[in-house]
Amino acid sequence: MEKTIEETKQGESLVLEAKSTNTKKLFIESYGCSMNFSDSEIVASILSENGFNTTQILEEADLVLVNTCSIRDKAEQTVRKRLEKYNAVKKRVNPKMKVGVLGCMAERLKEQFLEQEKIVDLVVGPDAYKDLPNLLMEVEEGRDAINVILSKEETYGDIAPVRLMSNGVTALVSITRGCDNMCTFCVVPFTRGRERSREPQSIMKEIQELWDSGYKEITLLGQNVDSYLWYGGGLKKDFVKASDMQKATAVDFDQLLDMVATAFPKMRIRFSTSNPQDMHESVLHIIAKHDNICKHIHLPVQSGSDRILKEMNRLHTREQYMRLIDNIRRILPDCEITQDMIAGFPTETEQDHQDTLSLMEYVKYNFGYMYAYSERPGTLAGRKMEDDVPEATKLRRLQEIVDLQRKHSGERTKTYVGKTVEVLVEKASKKSENDWAGRNPQSLMVVFPKEHYKVGDFVNVKITDCTSGTLIGTAVGYSDMN
């Protein structure tokens, strides 16, 4: 998976507007990428139809679910600590509480959680959420409940997600599930299964419902959105067997992006995450064609060394990646590019690390998600490669990557000082209740005085100052998107 669409260091409790007929209470937390947060909205929708309202009070919950991430060991350790807390509350306050694990970690550690450690009552993988009502019946009858079977078809396109903890302005819309890219460091193909795409009409229907409800921005979401391909169902790899009619009427990602942007010209469109090998120039031209498609591309590279890219089974070279960057800069000169980077992958030498730093100098990313390599059991790297880079060396290299990214981020934000940018107001600023915060099309956070503006407004803001990650300015009026 092109990990981290938007990663969080802490879980988020999600709350659903209560149904008066529901009598049971659900407490649900999500960790990891945006796909997990999107999945939690699906889970809450399914359980809402089965008697549950959500709550933010752990102690009063009848059912506690944690939607998990297995990308790195640190994420798993965080979830384990939360499970310890859930069970402590269950023992001390609410013995009837049931505890369940959802998502990637559920699939990977199913037997350990249920049979060895006995710290959960149910384990549900990413493709089995529709089975939750049946699994809860199993739990009520005193049996452990588990379903982690991976599907070749499930996209949840027929489920209307509830918008949990929503600002009423921005929303996630899942378009693909799973991943076919067998990067040697990544667990996602094993925990989320093969790549499959959602039927385009159901995507358009969901976006229409969001627009009718007042939402102003969506993010088209998937482990690898650029490989989206709908031809009537089935896995992407089976497209070669499709009929001529299926191939003639197939919809790929640039066509879907064009459809959405054309149908909803006053709605901002984002997408994440992209895989360098699958992002074709045609997508860049679609972005350039539509003012409402945001000029921001998250383009994970993981390493600047050709040798390490090959060890990672990344299906692009340094040169190919740089050529893609050149095309983005040429076709979308006002586009910002962000990255994922891994420091200390097995066998990484000092020269490999220098290749990563030099690639960063070439691209000058606006932002990045940067990590020291964490061995993931079950991956090819975990099975076949010795984690041979000393921890101190990993951390030193990571710090050098972070320092360089901070420098580039500062340089990129300074270029906006004196310019006027369009901002979608999303929330109050964390630092001052007198200021609004929202993102510009390049996904930079902008802070400006509230005045008479409100959440959901598109506002033109003149930038007067900046930090390495935030633009600061003054509103000069509404934008044409209103």
PDB file of C-alpha atoms in Angstrom, residues 283-460:
ATOM      1  CA  VAL A 283      -4.377  12.224 -15.085  1.00  0.00           C
ATOM      2  CA  LEU A 284      -2.224  15.344 -14.897  1.00  0.00           C
ATOM      3  CA  HIS A 285      -4.057  16.838 -17.879  1.00  0.00           C
ATOM      4  CA  ILE A 286      -7.423  16.149 -16.234  1.00  0.00           C
ATOM      5  CA  ILE A 287      -6.232  17.967 -13.104  1.00  0.00           C
ATOM      6  CA  ALA A 288      -5.074  20.893 -15.239  1.00  0.00           C
ATOM      7  CA  LYS A 289      -8.437  20.946 -17.058  1.00  0.00           C
ATOM      8  CA  HIS A 290     -10.548  21.480 -13.932  1.00  0.00           C
ATOM      9  CA  ASP A 291     -10.140  24.347 -11.467  1.00  0.00           C
ATOM     10  CA  ASN A 292     -11.991  22.376  -8.788  1.00  0.00           C
ATOM     11  CA  ILE A 293      -9.461  19.508  -8.699  1.00  0.00           C
ATOM     12  CA  CYS A 294      -6.918  20.395  -6.048  1.00  0.00           C
ATOM     13  CA  LYS A 295      -3.338  20.912  -7.126  1.00  0.00           C
ATOM     14  CA  HIS A 296      -1.770  18.532  -4.641  1.00  0.00           C
ATOM     15  CA  ILE A 297      -0.387  15.050  -5.298  1.00  0.00           C
ATOM     16  CA  HIS A 298       0.762  12.692  -2.571  1.00  0.00           C
ATOM     17  CA  LEU A 299       3.387  10.614  -4.380  1.00  0.00           C
ATOM     18  CA  PRO A 300       5.215   8.138  -2.105  1.00  0.00           C
ATOM     19  CA  VAL A 301       8.716   7.250  -3.250  1.00  0.00           C
ATOM     20  CA  GLN A 302      10.107   5.446  -0.124  1.00  0.00           C
ATOM     21  CA  SER A 303      13.757   5.763  -1.235  1.00  0.00           C
ATOM     22  CA  GLY A 304      15.916   7.692  -3.662  1.00  0.00           C
ATOM     23  CA  SER A 305      18.204   4.717  -4.324  1.00  0.00           C
ATOM     24  CA  ASP A 306      17.569   2.481  -7.327  1.00  0.00           C
ATOM     25  CA  ARG A 307      19.115  -0.451  -5.498  1.00  0.00           C
ATOM     26  CA  ILE A 308      16.852  -0.044  -2.475  1.00  0.00           C
ATOM     27  CA  LEU A 309      13.796   0.559  -4.673  1.00  0.00           C
ATOM     28  CA  LYS A 310      14.493  -2.805  -6.292  1.00  0.00           C
ATOM     29  CA  GLU A 311      14.881  -4.462  -2.880  1.00  0.00           C
ATOM     30  CA  MET A 312      11.537  -2.932  -1.905  1.00  0.00           C
ATOM     31  CA  ASN A 313       9.947  -4.260  -5.113  1.00  0.00           C
ATOM     32  CA  ARG A 314       8.921  -0.742  -6.011  1.00  0.00           C
ATOM     33  CA  LEU A 315       8.041  -0.936  -9.689  1.00  0.00           C
ATOM     34  CA  HIS A 316       9.611   2.387 -10.602  1.00  0.00           C
ATOM     35  CA  THR A 317      13.170   3.652 -10.802  1.00  0.00           C
ATOM     36  CA  ARG A 318      14.636   6.889  -9.545  1.00  0.00           C
ATOM     37  CA  GLU A 319      14.828   8.190 -13.121  1.00  0.00           C
ATOM     38  CA  GLN A 320      11.200   7.284 -13.850  1.00  0.00           C
ATOM     39  CA  TYR A 321      10.086   8.990 -10.662  1.00  0.00           C
ATOM     40  CA  MET A 322      12.047  12.136 -11.507  1.00  0.00           C
ATOM     41  CA  ARG A 323      10.558  12.134 -15.006  1.00  0.00           C
ATOM     42  CA  LEU A 324       7.076  12.012 -13.449  1.00  0.00           C
ATOM     43  CA  ILE A 325       8.019  14.919 -11.189  1.00  0.00           C
ATOM     44  CA  ASP A 326       9.180  16.853 -14.258  1.00  0.00           C
ATOM     45  CA  ASN A 327       5.829  16.193 -15.965  1.00  0.00           C
ATOM     46  CA  ILE A 328       3.924  17.383 -12.899  1.00  0.00           C
ATOM     47  CA  ARG A 329       5.979  20.578 -12.734  1.00  0.00           C
ATOM     48  CA  ARG A 330       5.447  21.171 -16.467  1.00  0.00           C
ATOM     49  CA  ILE A 331       1.713  20.452 -16.651  1.00  0.00           C
ATOM     50  CA  LEU A 332       0.799  21.647 -13.132  1.00  0.00           C
ATOM     51  CA  PRO A 333       3.289  24.381 -12.214  1.00  0.00           C
ATOM     52  CA  ASP A 334       1.307  25.395  -9.107  1.00  0.00           C
ATOM     53  CA  CYS A 335       1.037  21.828  -7.767  1.00  0.00           C
ATOM     54  CA  GLU A 336       2.497  20.789  -4.410  1.00  0.00           C
ATOM     55  CA  ILE A 337       3.935  17.292  -4.014  1.00  0.00           C
ATOM     56  CA  THR A 338       4.206  15.320  -0.774  1.00  0.00           C
ATOM     57  CA  GLN A 339       6.021  12.084   0.011  1.00  0.00           C
ATOM     58  CA  ASP A 340       6.453   8.943   2.097  1.00  0.00           C
ATOM     59  CA  MET A 341      10.039   7.965   2.937  1.00  0.00           C
ATOM     60  CA  ILE A 342      11.571   5.016   4.782  1.00  0.00           C
ATOM     61  CA  ALA A 343      14.993   5.328   6.424  1.00  0.00           C
ATOM     62  CA  GLY A 344      17.128   2.282   7.163  1.00  0.00           C
ATOM     63  CA  PHE A 345      15.582  -0.370   4.924  1.00  0.00           C
ATOM     64  CA  PRO A 346      17.580  -3.645   5.050  1.00  0.00           C
ATOM     65  CA  THR A 347      21.023  -3.381   3.364  1.00  0.00           C
ATOM     66  CA  GLU A 348      20.707   0.414   3.010  1.00  0.00           C
ATOM     67  CA  THR A 349      24.179   1.947   2.764  1.00  0.00           C
ATOM     68  CA  GLU A 350      25.306   5.494   3.378  1.00  0.00           C
ATOM     69  CA  GLN A 351      25.348   6.020  -0.396  1.00  0.00           C
ATOM     70  CA  ASP A 352      21.746   4.814  -0.657  1.00  0.00           C
ATOM     71  CA  HIS A 353      20.818   7.311   2.043  1.00  0.00           C
ATOM     72  CA  GLN A 354      22.615  10.103   0.194  1.00  0.00           C
ATOM     73  CA  ASP A 355      20.653   9.157  -2.931  1.00  0.00           C
ATOM     74  CA  THR A 356      17.452   9.718  -0.951  1.00  0.00           C
ATOM     75  CA  LEU A 357      18.627  13.137   0.230  1.00  0.00           C
ATOM     76  CA  SER A 358      19.622  14.130  -3.304  1.00  0.00           C
ATOM     77  CA  LEU A 359      16.221  13.090  -4.640  1.00  0.00           C
ATOM     78  CA  MET A 360      14.590  15.250  -1.983  1.00  0.00           C
ATOM     79  CA  GLU A 361      16.764  18.155  -3.096  1.00  0.00           C
ATOM     80  CA  TYR A 362      15.614  17.569  -6.675  1.00  0.00           C
ATOM     81  CA  VAL A 363      11.895  17.473  -5.846  1.00  0.00           C
ATOM     82  CA  LYS A 364      11.713  19.844  -2.850  1.00  0.00           C
ATOM     83  CA  TYR A 365       8.552  18.305  -1.413  1.00  0.00           C
ATOM     84  CA  ASN A 366       6.108  20.490   0.462  1.00  0.00           C
ATOM     85  CA  PHE A 367       5.545  17.888   3.176  1.00  0.00           C
ATOM     86  CA  GLY A 368       6.315  14.275   3.987  1.00  0.00           C
ATOM     87  CA  TYR A 369       5.598  11.232   6.133  1.00  0.00           C
ATOM     88  CA  MET A 370       8.968   9.873   7.179  1.00  0.00           C
ATOM     89  CA  TYR A 371       9.736   6.746   9.191  1.00  0.00           C
ATOM     90  CA  ALA A 372      12.516   4.462  10.280  1.00  0.00           C
ATOM     91  CA  TYR A 373      12.080   0.977   8.809  1.00  0.00           C
ATOM     92  CA  SER A 374       9.921  -1.279  10.955  1.00  0.00           C
ATOM     93  CA  GLU A 375      10.007  -4.992  10.151  1.00  0.00           C
ATOM     94  CA  ARG A 376       6.495  -6.343   9.560  1.00  0.00           C
ATOM     95  CA  PRO A 377       6.005 -10.077  10.154  1.00  0.00           C
ATOM     96  CA  GLY A 378       4.574 -11.836   7.119  1.00  0.00           C
ATOM     97  CA  THR A 379       6.029  -9.468   4.546  1.00  0.00           C
ATOM     98  CA  LEU A 380       8.730 -10.632   2.151  1.00  0.00           C
ATOM     99  CA  ALA A 381      11.225  -8.306   3.821  1.00  0.00           C
ATOM    100  CA  GLY A 382      10.278  -9.747   7.213  1.00  0.00           C
ATOM    101  CA  ARG A 383      10.701 -13.316   5.981  1.00  0.00           C
ATOM    102  CA  LYS A 384      13.717 -12.997   3.719  1.00  0.00           C
ATOM    103  CA  MET A 385      15.730  -9.927   4.692  1.00  0.00           C
ATOM    104  CA  GLU A 386      17.816  -9.303   7.781  1.00  0.00           C
ATOM    105  CA  ASP A 387      16.990  -6.045   9.520  1.00  0.00           C
ATOM    106  CA  ASP A 388      20.680  -5.204   9.478  1.00  0.00           C
ATOM    107  CA  VAL A 389      20.820  -1.408   9.735  1.00  0.00           C
ATOM    108  CA  PRO A 390      21.627  -0.478  13.366  1.00  0.00           C
ATOM    109  CA  GLU A 391      18.840   1.381  15.134  1.00  0.00           C
ATOM    110  CA  ALA A 392      21.076   4.361  15.878  1.00  0.00           C
ATOM    111  CA  THR A 393      21.965   4.598  12.185  1.00  0.00           C
ATOM    112  CA  LYS A 394      18.284   4.417  11.185  1.00  0.00           C
ATOM    113  CA  LEU A 395      17.384   7.205  13.579  1.00  0.00           C
ATOM    114  CA  ARG A 396      20.279   9.403  12.485  1.00  0.00           C
ATOM    115  CA  ARG A 397      19.351   8.985   8.822  1.00  0.00           C
ATOM    116  CA  LEU A 398      15.694   9.606   9.605  1.00  0.00           C
ATOM    117  CA  GLN A 399      16.595  12.819  11.415  1.00  0.00           C
ATOM    118  CA  GLU A 400      18.593  14.009   8.411  1.00  0.00           C
ATOM    119  CA  ILE A 401      15.603  13.308   6.164  1.00  0.00           C
ATOM    120  CA  VAL A 402      13.256  15.136   8.557  1.00  0.00           C
ATOM    121  CA  ASP A 403      15.617  18.125   8.826  1.00  0.00           C
ATOM    122  CA  LEU A 404      15.891  18.418   5.057  1.00  0.00           C
ATOM    123  CA  GLN A 405      12.126  18.135   4.647  1.00  0.00           C
ATOM    124  CA  ARG A 406      11.594  20.847   7.253  1.00  0.00           C
ATOM    125  CA  LYS A 407      13.968  23.103   5.294  1.00  0.00           C
ATOM    126  CA  HIS A 408      12.136  22.451   2.021  1.00  0.00           C
ATOM    127  CA  SER A 409       8.728  22.923   3.656  1.00  0.00           C
ATOM    128  CA  GLY A 410       9.824  26.328   4.887  1.00  0.00           C
ATOM    129  CA  GLU A 411      11.091  27.278   1.451  1.00  0.00           C
ATOM    130  CA  ARG A 412       7.848  26.177  -0.204  1.00  0.00           C
ATOM    131  CA  THR A 413       5.539  28.035   2.185  1.00  0.00           C
ATOM    132  CA  LYS A 414       7.563  31.263   1.865  1.00  0.00           C
ATOM    133  CA  THR A 415       6.733  31.373  -1.849  1.00  0.00           C
ATOM    134  CA  TYR A 416       3.081  32.038  -0.934  1.00  0.00           C
ATOM    135  CA  VAL A 417       3.770  35.216   1.062  1.00  0.00           C
ATOM    136  CA  GLY A 418       2.262  38.135  -0.825  1.00  0.00           C
ATOM    137  CA  LYS A 419      -0.028  35.891  -2.871  1.00  0.00           C
ATOM    138  CA  THR A 420      -3.794  35.449  -2.553  1.00  0.00           C
ATOM    139  CA  VAL A 421      -5.033  31.876  -2.158  1.00  0.00           C
ATOM    140  CA  GLU A 422      -8.466  30.272  -2.032  1.00  0.00           C
ATOM    141  CA  VAL A 423      -9.305  28.672   1.321  1.00  0.00           C
ATOM    142  CA  LEU A 424     -12.174  26.388   2.279  1.00  0.00           C
ATOM    143  CA  VAL A 425     -13.021  27.193   5.906  1.00  0.00           C
ATOM    144  CA  GLU A 426     -13.017  23.891   7.830  1.00  0.00           C
ATOM    145  CA  LYS A 427     -12.727  24.703  11.540  1.00  0.00           C
ATOM    146  CA  ALA A 428     -11.548  27.137  14.185  1.00  0.00           C
ATOM    147  CA  SER A 429      -7.791  27.508  14.515  1.00  0.00           C
ATOM    148  CA  LYS A 430      -6.239  25.349  17.239  1.00  0.00           C
ATOM    149  CA  LYS A 431      -4.296  28.355  18.534  1.00  0.00           C
ATOM    150  CA  SER A 432      -7.011  31.013  18.521  1.00  0.00           C
ATOM    151  CA  GLU A 433     -10.805  30.951  18.628  1.00  0.00           C
ATOM    152  CA  ASN A 434     -10.703  34.266  16.773  1.00  0.00           C
ATOM    153  CA  ASP A 435      -9.230  32.662  13.641  1.00  0.00           C
ATOM    154  CA  TRP A 436     -10.477  30.209  11.034  1.00  0.00           C
ATOM    155  CA  ALA A 437      -8.364  27.400   9.578  1.00  0.00           C
ATOM    156  CA  GLY A 438      -8.737  25.692   6.216  1.00  0.00           C
ATOM    157  CA  ARG A 439      -6.714  24.370   3.322  1.00  0.00           C
ATOM    158  CA  ASN A 440      -5.876  25.916  -0.016  1.00  0.00           C
ATOM    159  CA  PRO A 441      -5.938  23.790  -3.216  1.00  0.00           C
ATOM    160  CA  GLN A 442      -2.309  22.778  -2.570  1.00  0.00           C
ATOM    161  CA  SER A 443      -3.387  21.292   0.798  1.00  0.00           C
ATOM    162  CA  LEU A 444      -1.523  23.877   2.862  1.00  0.00           C
ATOM    163  CA  MET A 445      -3.269  24.935   6.066  1.00  0.00           C
ATOM    164  CA  VAL A 446      -4.198  28.617   6.095  1.00  0.00           C
ATOM    165  CA  VAL A 447      -5.153  30.628   9.196  1.00  0.00           C
ATOM    166  CA  PHE A 448      -6.940  34.008   9.049  1.00  0.00           C
ATOM    167  CA  PRO A 449      -9.258  36.175  11.235  1.00  0.00           C
ATOM    168  CA  LYS A 450     -12.858  34.959  11.361  1.00  0.00           C
ATOM    169  CA  GLU A 451     -14.613  38.282  10.685  1.00  0.00           C
ATOM    170  CA  HIS A 452     -18.052  37.461   9.173  1.00  0.00           C
ATOM    171  CA  TYR A 453     -17.020  34.249   7.417  1.00  0.00           C
ATOM    172  CA  LYS A 454     -18.255  30.802   8.458  1.00  0.00           C
ATOM    173  CA  VAL A 455     -17.374  27.111   8.116  1.00  0.00           C
ATOM    174  CA  GLY A 456     -17.996  25.982   4.541  1.00  0.00           C
ATOM    175  CA  ASP A 457     -17.195  29.325   2.910  1.00  0.00           C
ATOM    176  CA  PHE A 458     -14.625  29.592   0.136  1.00  0.00           C
ATOM    177  CA  VAL A 459     -12.565  32.665   0.988  1.00  0.00           C
ATOM    178  CA  ASN A 460      -9.745  34.450  -0.814  1.00  0.00           C
TER     179      ASN A 460
END
